[in-house]
Coordinates of C-alpha atoms in Angstrom, one line a residue:
X21 CA -33.4 142.0 -1.8
X22 CA -34.2 138.7 -3.0
X23 CA -32.9 136.6 -0.1
X24 CA -33.5 132.4 -0.8
X25 CA -36.3 130.9 -2.3
X26 CA -39.3 128.8 -0.3
X27 CA -40.9 125.8 -2.1
X28 CA -44.5 125.9 -0.6
X29 CA -47.2 122.7 -1.3
X30 CA -50.6 123.0 -1.3
X31 CA -54.6 122.1 -3.4
X32 CA -53.4 123.9 -7.1
X33 CA -49.7 122.0 -6.8
X34 CA -46.1 123.0 -5.6
X35 CA -44.2 126.0 -6.1
X36 CA -40.7 128.1 -6.0
X37 CA -41.2 131.5 -4.3
X38 CA -38.6 134.3 -4.3
X39 CA -38.3 138.4 -3.6
X40 CA -38.0 138.7 -0.4
X41 CA -39.7 140.2 2.2
X42 CA -42.7 140.1 -0.4
X43 CA -42.8 136.6 -1.2
X44 CA -43.9 135.5 -5.6
X45 CA -43.9 132.5 -7.8
X46 CA -41.3 132.0 -10.0
X47 CA -41.1 133.0 -13.5
X48 CA -39.3 131.1 -16.6
X49 CA -38.7 128.2 -15.3
X50 CA -40.6 124.9 -15.6
X51 CA -44.0 123.4 -14.2
X52 CA -43.3 122.7 -10.4
X53 CA -47.4 122.0 -9.7
X54 CA -46.5 118.2 -10.5
X55 CA -44.0 118.7 -7.1
X56 CA -44.1 118.1 -3.9
X57 CA -41.4 116.8 -0.1
X58 CA -38.9 118.7 -1.9
X59 CA -36.1 118.6 -0.3
X60 CA -32.6 121.1 -1.6
X61 CA -29.0 120.2 -1.1
X62 CA -27.9 121.6 1.9
X63 CA -25.1 124.4 0.3
X64 CA -28.6 125.4 -1.4
X65 CA -27.5 124.6 -4.9
X66 CA -29.7 121.7 -5.9
X67 CA -33.1 120.8 -5.2
X68 CA -35.3 117.5 -4.9
X69 CA -38.6 116.8 -5.1
X70 CA -40.9 114.1 -5.2
X71 CA -42.6 113.8 -8.8
X72 CA -46.2 112.7 -8.8
X73 CA -47.0 114.3 -12.3
X74 CA -49.4 110.9 -14.1
X75 CA -47.3 110.7 -17.6
X76 CA -44.7 109.3 -15.3
X77 CA -44.0 110.5 -11.3
X78 CA -41.1 109.3 -9.5
X79 CA -38.3 112.2 -8.6
X80 CA -36.7 115.0 -10.2
X81 CA -33.0 116.7 -9.0
X82 CA -33.5 120.2 -10.2
X83 CA -30.2 123.1 -10.1
X84 CA -31.1 126.3 -8.4
X85 CA -31.6 128.8 -10.5
X86 CA -31.3 130.7 -13.8
X87 CA -34.1 128.1 -15.9
X88 CA -33.8 125.5 -13.0
X89 CA -32.9 122.7 -15.2
X90 CA -33.2 119.3 -14.7
X91 CA -30.6 118.2 -13.8
X92 CA -31.6 113.9 -13.0
X93 CA -34.5 112.2 -13.5
X94 CA -36.1 109.4 -11.5
X95 CA -38.3 107.3 -13.3
X96 CA -39.8 105.0 -10.6
X97 CA -43.3 106.4 -9.8
X98 CA -42.8 104.4 -6.3
X99 CA -39.8 106.6 -4.7
X100 CA -41.4 107.8 -1.5
X101 CA -38.3 109.0 0.5
X102 CA -35.4 111.2 -1.0
X103 CA -31.8 112.5 0.4
X104 CA -28.4 114.7 -0.3
X105 CA -25.2 113.4 0.3
X106 CA -23.6 116.4 2.9
X107 CA -21.4 117.5 -1.3
X108 CA -24.7 116.4 -3.3
X109 CA -22.4 114.0 -4.6
X110 CA -24.9 111.6 -4.5
X111 CA -28.5 111.4 -4.1
X112 CA -30.7 108.5 -1.9
X113 CA -34.2 107.6 -2.6
X114 CA -36.6 105.1 -0.6
X115 CA -39.2 103.5 -1.7
X116 CA -41.4 100.1 -0.7
X117 CA -39.8 97.1 -0.4
X118 CA -41.3 94.0 -2.9
X119 CA -41.0 90.3 -3.1
X120 CA -38.8 90.9 -6.0
X121 CA -36.8 93.7 -6.2
X122 CA -33.1 93.9 -6.5
X123 CA -32.6 96.7 -4.5
X124 CA -35.8 99.4 -2.9
X125 CA -33.0 101.5 -0.9
X126 CA -30.6 103.1 -5.3
X127 CA -27.3 105.5 -4.3
X128 CA -27.1 108.4 -7.7
X129 CA -24.4 109.7 -8.6
X130 CA -25.7 113.6 -9.5
X131 CA -23.4 113.7 -11.7
X132 CA -24.4 111.4 -14.6
X133 CA -27.2 110.0 -13.4
X134 CA -26.1 106.2 -12.9
X135 CA -27.3 104.4 -10.0
X136 CA -24.2 103.8 -8.0
X137 CA -25.7 100.5 -5.9
X138 CA -29.1 99.0 -5.1
X139 CA -29.2 98.0 -0.9
X140 CA -32.2 96.8 0.7
X141 CA -34.4 98.6 3.4
X142 CA -37.2 97.0 4.5
X143 CA -39.0 99.2 7.6
X144 CA -38.4 103.2 7.2
X145 CA -38.7 105.7 10.4
X146 CA -38.9 109.7 9.1
X147 CA -35.9 109.5 12.3
X148 CA -33.6 107.6 10.9
X149 CA -33.7 109.3 7.5
X150 CA -31.8 109.1 6.0
X151 CA -30.6 105.8 7.0
X152 CA -27.8 105.2 5.0
X153 CA -26.1 109.3 6.8
X154 CA -22.2 110.6 6.0
X155 CA -19.3 112.0 7.5
X156 CA -19.1 116.0 6.8
X157 CA -17.0 115.1 4.7
X158 CA -17.9 113.2 1.9
X159 CA -15.6 110.7 3.4
X160 CA -17.5 108.0 5.3
X161 CA -20.4 106.4 4.8
X162 CA -22.2 104.5 7.8
X163 CA -25.8 101.8 8.3
X164 CA -27.5 100.9 10.7
X165 CA -27.2 96.9 10.6
X166 CA -29.0 94.1 12.7
X167 CA -26.0 94.5 16.0
X168 CA -23.2 96.6 14.1
X169 CA -23.1 99.9 12.6
X170 CA -21.2 99.2 9.5
X171 CA -18.8 101.7 7.6
X172 CA -18.0 102.4 3.8
X173 CA -15.7 104.6 1.4
X174 CA -17.9 107.6 1.4
X175 CA -16.4 108.4 -1.7
X176 CA -18.0 104.9 -3.5
X177 CA -21.0 105.4 -1.2
X178 CA -23.0 102.0 0.6
X179 CA -23.1 98.9 -0.6
X180 CA -20.5 99.1 -3.9
X181 CA -18.0 97.3 -2.0
X182 CA -18.1 94.7 1.8
X183 CA -17.5 97.5 4.0
X184 CA -14.8 98.6 5.5
X185 CA -14.8 98.1 9.4
X186 CA -17.4 97.4 11.6
X187 CA -18.9 98.3 15.3
X188 CA -20.5 94.8 16.6
X189 CA -22.4 96.3 18.7
X190 CA -25.4 93.9 20.6
X191 CA -29.4 95.1 19.8
X192 CA -27.4 99.0 18.7
X193 CA -30.9 100.7 17.6
X194 CA -30.0 104.1 16.9
X195 CA -26.4 106.1 15.6
X196 CA -25.3 108.9 14.7
X197 CA -22.4 110.7 13.4
X198 CA -20.4 114.0 14.6
X199 CA -21.2 117.0 12.1
X200 CA -17.7 117.9 12.5
X201 CA -14.6 115.6 11.1
X202 CA -11.8 117.1 13.5
X203 CA -10.0 116.3 15.4
X204 CA -11.5 112.6 14.4
X205 CA -14.7 111.5 13.5
X206 CA -17.1 110.7 16.1
X207 CA -19.8 108.5 16.2
X208 CA -22.1 109.0 19.2
X209 CA -24.7 104.9 19.8
X210 CA -28.1 104.1 21.7
X211 CA -29.1 100.1 23.0
X212 CA -31.9 100.5 25.1
X213 CA -33.0 98.6 28.0
X214 CA -32.4 95.0 27.0
X215 CA -33.3 92.4 30.2
X216 CA -33.8 94.5 33.4
X217 CA -29.8 95.5 32.3
X218 CA -30.0 100.9 32.8
X219 CA -30.3 102.2 28.3
X220 CA -26.7 103.2 26.7
X221 CA -25.4 106.5 25.1
X222 CA -21.5 105.4 23.5
X223 CA -18.9 107.6 22.3
X224 CA -16.4 106.2 20.0
X225 CA -13.7 107.7 17.7
X226 CA -13.0 106.1 14.6
X227 CA -11.2 104.7 13.3
X228 CA -10.4 102.7 17.3
X229 CA -14.1 100.6 16.9
X230 CA -13.3 97.3 18.8
X231 CA -15.0 96.2 21.7
X232 CA -14.2 98.4 24.8
X233 CA -12.9 101.2 23.3
X234 CA -15.6 103.9 23.2
X235 CA -14.3 107.2 24.2
X236 CA -17.3 107.7 26.6
X237 CA -20.9 106.3 27.8
X238 CA -24.0 107.1 30.0
X239 CA -26.5 104.6 31.6
X240 CA -29.5 105.3 32.3
X241 CA -33.3 104.1 32.6
X242 CA -36.2 105.9 32.0
X243 CA -35.5 105.0 28.3
X244 CA -37.3 103.9 25.9
X245 CA -36.3 106.3 22.9
X246 CA -33.7 108.9 22.4
X247 CA -32.7 111.6 20.5
X248 CA -29.1 112.4 20.0
X249 CA -28.3 115.9 19.5
X250 CA -24.2 116.3 18.3
X251 CA -22.7 120.0 19.2
X252 CA -22.3 122.2 15.9
X253 CA -18.1 121.7 17.1
X254 CA -18.0 117.9 18.7
X255 CA -17.4 118.4 21.1
X256 CA -20.3 116.7 22.8
X257 CA -23.5 115.5 23.0
X258 CA -27.1 115.8 24.6
X259 CA -29.6 112.4 24.8
X260 CA -32.8 113.7 25.3
X261 CA -34.3 110.2 26.6
X262 CA -38.4 109.8 26.2
X263 CA -40.8 107.3 28.3
X264 CA -44.2 106.6 26.9
X265 CA -45.5 106.8 30.1
X266 CA -45.5 108.8 33.4
X267 CA -45.9 106.7 35.8
X268 CA -46.0 110.1 38.6
X269 CA -49.5 111.2 36.7
X270 CA -48.5 114.8 36.1
X271 CA -48.6 114.2 32.2
X272 CA -49.7 113.0 29.4
X273 CA -47.0 112.7 27.4
X274 CA -44.8 110.4 29.8
X275 CA -41.4 111.1 31.7
X276 CA -38.1 112.8 29.5
X277 CA -35.3 112.9 30.7
X278 CA -32.1 114.9 28.7
X279 CA -28.0 114.1 29.7
X280 CA -24.9 115.6 28.8
X281 CA -22.5 113.5 27.5
X282 CA -18.4 114.5 26.2
X283 CA -17.3 113.6 22.8
X284 CA -13.7 113.2 24.9
X285 CA -12.4 112.3 28.1
X286 CA -12.4 115.3 29.7
X287 CA -15.8 117.5 30.5
X288 CA -18.5 117.5 32.4
X289 CA -21.0 115.0 32.2
X290 CA -24.1 114.7 33.6
X291 CA -28.1 115.9 33.7
X292 CA -28.7 118.8 32.2
X293 CA -30.3 120.6 35.4
X294 CA -33.6 122.5 35.5
X295 CA -35.0 125.0 38.3
X296 CA -38.2 123.4 37.6
X297 CA -39.8 120.3 37.3
X298 CA -42.1 119.5 34.3
X299 CA -40.8 117.5 31.1
X300 CA -38.2 118.7 28.6
X301 CA -40.5 120.3 25.8
X302 CA -37.4 121.4 23.0
X303 CA -33.6 121.7 24.1
X304 CA -31.6 122.5 20.6
X305 CA -27.5 123.7 20.2
X306 CA -26.9 127.0 19.4
X307 CA -24.9 127.1 15.3
X308 CA -21.9 128.7 16.4
X309 CA -21.4 127.9 19.3
X310 CA -21.1 124.9 22.4
X311 CA -24.3 126.6 23.7
X312 CA -27.5 125.1 23.7
X313 CA -31.4 126.5 24.8
X314 CA -33.7 124.4 27.3
X315 CA -37.0 124.9 27.2
X316 CA -39.1 123.0 29.8
X317 CA -41.0 122.7 32.9
X318 CA -44.9 122.1 33.1
X319 CA -46.7 125.0 31.6
X320 CA -45.3 128.0 31.8
X321 CA -41.6 126.6 30.8
X322 CA -38.6 127.9 31.5
X323 CA -36.4 128.9 29.4
X324 CA -32.4 128.9 29.7
X325 CA -29.4 128.8 27.4
X326 CA -26.6 126.7 28.7
X327 CA -22.7 126.3 27.8
X328 CA -21.3 123.3 27.6
X329 CA -20.3 123.3 31.6
X330 CA -23.2 122.1 32.0
X331 CA -24.0 126.3 33.3
X332 CA -26.8 129.0 33.3
X333 CA -25.9 131.5 30.9
X334 CA -29.2 132.9 30.3
X335 CA -32.8 132.7 31.4
X336 CA -35.1 134.5 28.5
X337 CA -37.3 136.0 30.2
X338 CA -39.9 135.1 32.5
X339 CA -42.5 131.8 32.8
X340 CA -44.1 131.6 29.5
X341 CA -45.9 128.8 27.5
X342 CA -44.0 128.2 24.9
X343 CA -42.0 124.4 23.4
X344 CA -40.0 125.1 20.0
X345 CA -35.7 126.9 19.5
X346 CA -35.2 127.5 17.2
X347 CA -32.0 129.4 16.2
X348 CA -30.6 131.9 13.6
X349 CA -28.4 129.9 11.2
X350 CA -25.6 132.6 12.5
X351 CA -26.4 131.7 15.6
X352 CA -27.2 135.9 17.3
X353 CA -31.0 134.9 16.5
X354 CA -33.7 133.2 18.6
X355 CA -37.1 132.3 18.2
X356 CA -38.9 131.1 21.5
X357 CA -42.0 130.0 20.2
X358 CA -45.7 128.2 21.8
X359 CA -47.3 126.2 18.9
X360 CA -49.7 122.4 18.9
X361 CA -51.8 122.6 22.2
X362 CA -50.5 125.7 23.8
X363 CA -51.7 129.8 22.9
X364 CA -49.7 130.2 19.8
X365 CA -46.7 133.1 21.0
X366 CA -44.1 133.5 19.5
X367 CA -40.8 135.2 21.2
X368 CA -37.4 137.1 19.0
X369 CA -34.7 137.3 20.8
X370 CA -30.9 139.0 20.1
X371 CA -28.6 136.2 22.8
X372 CA -25.5 138.7 22.1
X373 CA -27.7 141.9 23.2
X374 CA -29.9 139.4 25.6
X375 CA -32.9 141.3 24.8
X376 CA -35.9 141.0 23.8
X377 CA -37.1 142.2 20.4
X378 CA -41.0 141.3 20.1
X379 CA -43.7 139.4 21.3
X380 CA -45.8 137.4 18.7
X381 CA -49.3 135.9 17.8
X382 CA -48.6 133.6 15.8
X383 CA -51.7 131.2 16.8
X384 CA -52.5 128.1 14.7
X385 CA -48.7 127.6 13.9
X386 CA -46.7 124.4 12.2
X387 CA -43.9 124.8 10.4
X388 CA -41.8 127.4 11.5
X389 CA -38.4 128.1 9.7
X390 CA -35.5 130.8 9.5
X391 CA -34.3 131.8 6.0
X392 CA -30.1 132.0 5.7
X393 CA -29.9 134.9 5.5
X394 CA -31.0 135.7 9.4
X395 CA -33.1 139.2 8.3
X396 CA -36.2 136.4 7.8
X397 CA -38.2 133.6 10.0
X398 CA -41.2 131.3 7.8
X399 CA -44.4 130.1 10.5
X400 CA -47.0 128.5 8.7
X401 CA -50.1 126.8 8.6
X402 CA -50.1 122.8 7.9
X403 CA -52.9 120.9 5.9
X404 CA -54.3 118.1 7.4
X405 CA -52.9 119.1 10.7
X406 CA -54.8 121.8 10.6
X407 CA -57.5 122.5 8.4
X408 CA -58.0 126.2 8.4
X409 CA -56.3 129.2 8.1
X410 CA -53.9 127.3 6.0
X411 CA -51.0 129.5 4.4
X412 CA -47.5 131.2 5.5
X413 CA -46.5 134.2 7.8
X414 CA -42.9 135.8 7.1
X415 CA -41.2 137.5 10.1
X416 CA -38.3 139.6 10.3
X417 CA -36.2 139.2 12.3
X418 CA -37.4 141.1 15.0
X419 CA -40.6 140.6 15.2
X420 CA -42.5 142.6 12.2
X421 CA -44.8 140.6 10.3
X422 CA -43.9 142.4 6.0
X423 CA -46.0 138.6 4.1
X424 CA -49.1 136.9 4.6
X425 CA -50.2 134.6 2.3
X426 CA -53.0 131.5 2.1
X427 CA -53.0 128.7 0.3
X428 CA -55.3 126.3 0.6
X429 CA -54.1 123.2 2.3
X430 CA -50.9 124.4 2.4
X431 CA -48.7 120.6 3.0
X432 CA -45.1 122.1 2.4
X433 CA -43.6 125.3 3.4
X434 CA -39.6 125.3 3.2
X435 CA -37.3 127.5 2.9
X436 CA -33.6 126.7 1.2
X437 CA -30.6 126.8 3.5
X438 CA -27.1 128.8 1.1
X439 CA -23.5 127.9 1.3
X440 CA -21.2 129.1 4.3
X441 CA -20.6 133.2 3.5
X442 CA -23.4 134.0 1.5
X443 CA -25.4 135.6 3.5
X444 CA -23.1 138.2 6.2
X445 CA -24.1 137.9 9.7
X446 CA -26.9 140.7 10.3
X447 CA -26.5 144.5 12.2
X448 CA -28.0 144.4 16.3
X449 CA -31.2 145.0 16.1
X450 CA -33.8 147.1 17.9
X451 CA -36.8 146.5 19.9
X452 CA -39.7 146.4 17.3
X453 CA -41.4 149.8 18.3
X454 CA -45.7 148.5 19.6
X455 CA -47.6 148.0 16.1
X456 CA -44.6 148.5 14.2
X457 CA -46.1 147.0 10.3
X458 CA -44.6 145.6 7.2
X459 CA -44.6 146.4 4.3
X460 CA -45.7 143.3 2.5
X461 CA -47.8 144.4 -0.3
X462 CA -50.7 141.7 -2.4
X463 CA -53.3 139.0 -1.8
X464 CA -53.6 137.9 1.6
X465 CA -51.2 139.9 3.3
X466 CA -53.7 142.6 5.1
X467 CA -51.3 145.8 5.7
X468 CA -50.8 144.8 9.4
X469 CA -49.2 142.8 11.6
X470 CA -49.4 141.0 15.0
X471 CA -49.3 143.7 17.9
X472 CA -45.6 144.0 19.3
X473 CA -45.5 143.9 22.9
X474 CA -42.6 146.9 23.9
X475 CA -40.0 145.3 26.2
X476 CA -38.4 146.5 28.4
X477 CA -39.3 146.9 32.6
X478 CA -42.8 145.7 34.0
X479 CA -44.4 147.8 37.0
X480 CA -47.7 146.9 38.0
X481 CA -50.8 148.3 37.2
X482 CA -50.8 149.5 42.0
X483 CA -47.3 151.2 41.2
X484 CA -47.6 152.5 38.8
X485 CA -47.2 156.3 39.1
X486 CA -45.4 156.3 41.7
X487 CA -41.7 157.3 42.7
X488 CA -39.7 154.3 42.2
X489 CA -42.5 152.4 39.6
X490 CA -40.0 153.1 36.8
X491 CA -37.4 150.3 38.4
X492 CA -39.4 148.0 37.7
X493 CA -37.1 144.3 36.8
X494 CA -35.3 143.9 34.9
X495 CA -35.9 140.9 32.0
X496 CA -33.1 139.9 31.1
X497 CA -31.5 139.7 34.2
X498 CA -31.1 136.3 35.0
X499 CA -29.0 135.1 39.0
X500 CA -29.7 131.1 39.0
X501 CA -28.4 131.3 42.8
X502 CA -32.4 133.0 43.0
X503 CA -34.0 130.3 41.4
X504 CA -32.6 127.1 44.1
X505 CA -35.8 126.6 45.0
X506 CA -36.4 124.8 42.0
X507 CA -39.4 127.1 41.4
X508 CA -37.4 130.7 39.2
X509 CA -37.2 134.0 40.5
X510 CA -39.7 135.6 42.5
X511 CA -41.2 137.3 39.1
X512 CA -42.2 134.4 37.5
X513 CA -44.0 132.0 39.8
X514 CA -46.6 130.6 38.4
X515 CA -50.0 132.2 39.7
X516 CA -48.8 135.7 39.5
X517 CA -48.5 138.1 35.8
X518 CA -45.6 138.3 34.1
X519 CA -43.5 140.4 37.0
X520 CA -46.0 141.5 39.4
X521 CA -45.1 142.6 42.7
X522 CA -45.0 139.5 44.9
X523 CA -47.0 141.7 47.6
X524 CA -50.2 140.9 44.8
X525 CA -49.7 137.4 45.6
X526 CA -53.8 136.5 45.7
X527 CA -55.7 139.4 44.7
X528 CA -58.8 138.9 43.3
X529 CA -58.4 135.4 43.2
X530 CA -61.2 133.0 43.9
X531 CA -61.8 130.0 46.4
X532 CA -58.5 128.6 47.3
X533 CA -56.0 131.3 46.2
X534 CA -56.2 130.3 42.9
X535 CA -57.0 132.2 39.9
X536 CA -59.9 131.4 36.8
X537 CA -62.7 132.3 38.5
X538 CA -65.1 134.8 37.0
X539 CA -64.1 137.8 37.7
X540 CA -61.0 136.3 39.0
X541 CA -56.7 138.2 37.4
X542 CA -56.4 136.5 34.3
X543 CA -54.1 134.2 34.8
X544 CA -50.4 135.9 32.0
X545 CA -51.6 133.8 29.6
X546 CA -54.1 135.9 29.0
X547 CA -52.6 139.0 28.2
X548 CA -52.1 137.1 24.2
X549 CA -54.9 134.7 22.8
X550 CA -56.7 134.5 25.9
X551 CA -57.4 137.6 26.6
X552 CA -58.3 138.8 22.5
X553 CA -61.0 135.5 23.3
X554 CA -62.1 137.2 26.6
X555 CA -62.6 140.3 25.0
X556 CA -64.3 139.4 21.6
X557 CA -66.4 137.1 24.4
X558 CA -67.1 140.8 25.6
X559 CA -68.2 142.2 23.2
X560 CA -71.0 140.3 21.1
X561 CA -73.1 140.0 25.1
X562 CA -72.4 143.8 24.6
X563 CA -73.7 143.8 21.3
X564 CA -76.7 141.4 22.6
X565 CA -77.5 143.2 25.5
X566 CA -78.3 146.2 22.7
X567 CA -80.1 143.5 20.1
X568 CA -82.4 143.3 23.7
X569 CA -83.7 146.7 23.6
X570 CA -84.6 148.4 25.9
X571 CA -87.9 147.2 27.6
X572 CA -87.2 143.1 26.4
X573 CA -88.0 143.5 23.1
X574 CA -87.4 140.5 20.9
X575 CA -84.3 140.3 19.0
X576 CA -82.9 140.7 15.9
X577 CA -81.8 136.7 14.4
X578 CA -78.4 138.3 14.2
X579 CA -78.2 139.0 17.9
X580 CA -79.3 135.9 18.7
X581 CA -76.6 134.9 16.5
X582 CA -74.6 137.6 17.8
X583 CA -75.2 135.8 22.3
X584 CA -74.4 131.8 20.9
X585 CA -71.3 133.2 19.4
X586 CA -70.3 134.8 22.0
X587 CA -71.4 132.2 24.6
X588 CA -68.4 130.0 22.6
X589 CA -66.2 133.0 22.4
X590 CA -66.1 132.1 26.5
X591 CA -66.0 128.8 26.4
X592 CA -62.9 129.6 24.2
X593 CA -61.8 131.7 26.8
X594 CA -61.9 129.4 29.5
X595 CA -60.1 127.0 27.4
X596 CA -57.3 129.3 26.1
X597 CA -57.1 130.2 30.4
X598 CA -56.8 126.3 31.0
X599 CA -53.9 125.8 28.5
X600 CA -51.6 128.8 29.3
X601 CA -51.7 127.0 33.1
X602 CA -50.3 123.4 32.0
X603 CA -54.2 121.7 31.8
X604 CA -53.9 118.8 28.3
X605 CA -57.3 119.0 26.8
X606 CA -59.4 116.6 25.1
X607 CA -59.1 116.6 21.1
X608 CA -62.5 117.8 21.1
X609 CA -61.4 121.4 23.1
X610 CA -58.2 121.8 21.6
X611 CA -60.5 121.5 18.2
X612 CA -62.8 124.6 19.8
X613 CA -59.9 127.0 20.9
X614 CA -58.6 126.3 16.5
X615 CA -62.0 127.5 15.8
X616 CA -61.8 130.6 18.0
X617 CA -60.4 133.1 14.1
X618 CA -64.1 131.8 11.7
X619 CA -66.0 132.5 15.3
X620 CA -64.4 135.5 15.4
X621 CA -65.3 137.0 12.2
X622 CA -68.8 135.6 12.1
X623 CA -68.8 137.6 14.7
X624 CA -67.5 141.0 13.1
X625 CA -69.7 140.3 10.4
X626 CA -73.0 140.2 12.9
X627 CA -71.4 143.2 14.6
X628 CA -72.1 145.3 11.6
X629 CA -75.8 143.8 10.5
X630 CA -77.0 144.1 14.0
X631 CA -75.6 147.8 13.6
X632 CA -77.7 147.9 10.1
X633 CA -80.8 146.6 11.4
X634 CA -80.6 149.3 14.5
X635 CA -80.5 152.2 11.9
X636 CA -82.7 151.4 10.0
X637 CA -84.9 151.0 13.5
X638 CA -85.3 147.4 13.1
X639 CA -85.2 146.9 16.5
X640 CA -87.5 149.4 17.8

């Protein structure tokens, strides 16, 4: 199957790839090497991108398919952002405002390429783009102004005529239209704390926009900024509030709070109940149901699916270093990742079957996105966030690695969406077999996948082979009552290996009952990247010992280098264990962890060199 298209941008320029699972550049299409920052329309019919060609520059819009004809050229070299309206009737571009400009926010009609309107917008914020959002049916278009939200006829676009309605709200700083206009178009607004008063989120129903006409409101403190996340059906929204400072000094990244606000007078309102202390790392609604997944707590974090009544529905395994939630477009699969300053683990879940399909190593991931067919997941290591191992990996829905390509200075990897119904819901998956690999071919694929961990029940080593040991525990079972102590079920308490028998608590621990010392049992995170680093370090130490020879003979240069690399890898192993345990690391420490792959490759080369030297008798 061909699957959705992927736009990539690397040092050599832009390209559109197709042909999943083995992606390759499209042939017979106009040159796209000069394109940058591509965005697809919601139905996947068009692709807009900034054009960096020296000849003209600006932006251009391609119709997806065939020979990808250009349907709109925007010959304005200063354009830095571009977006579509929901039905791709309009294209909006933004450029820096200059003194003599008659407008820097331009609205283009895609049908004839004409400029529908020009507006002035001094500042640009990525989290508020597009700044003139349309309702899902394009009947309304809204715009934030000083002390109010303005509404325009969506079929004409903003700025053509005076607003048809205004929601006057002093100090309003953010708003969000609900994705559904049934039974009415709802609008969520946010007013930050002001003069000692609390922050306020209110829900209105268009066209009832008079003062005090809100349907629901939520007042709270500790909210310097918020993310407003509507449920797909518009039944309510999640409010993720952030502060820059944590007054308890427990988190370098400030404090977070998570509230649920119904969009009608009925429904449960309040804080989302959390079973573990700590920040909310990520929260996302299912695209097909009114349930959401929340990853929270000091590392290792807890991942739980809740319904709109704020009841825990399903706990996704045990505590683990995870901070990213990605739902598949059909809503039956969910990917949980631990990216950024976390270890790089990636779990594939079938939430309908409540089944863990696979756990893989996706270290150094920056971007993570499902394809529209819900059959593929694309992860990418992007420049300049990371300057090594830039490229992408394409995974099957069960966690098998299908394709892996290195692209020098890859800065973008964007998947095209698709029209509703374009792809049927995939059949239920079964857990991938350990060591299963995809059929990727071509340069960079490597022909190997990340090792898969078998799903199922864990049996502690001390109990293996004993009667009844196969009972283990079910990682899919979740009893909310077991979380009343705030630490999660007994088998998930911090300090125990995942699934370990509570009777094993304290064994192999160092001073003060804490793990992590030399000779202590490795924490659960060490079974992933930390364990691999430690193993590599041990290999280096052994190789260097062989290089010294019996009787203390002088080592070769390769052995000396291997010993130094082994020392670095042992340091990385200790840092990785600290990171997996939730400790905040300095930038130079994170840089050391990111160099792991290079050091392991260097160690492998040195090991080969030492083996050759041993054959020739150099160490004798």
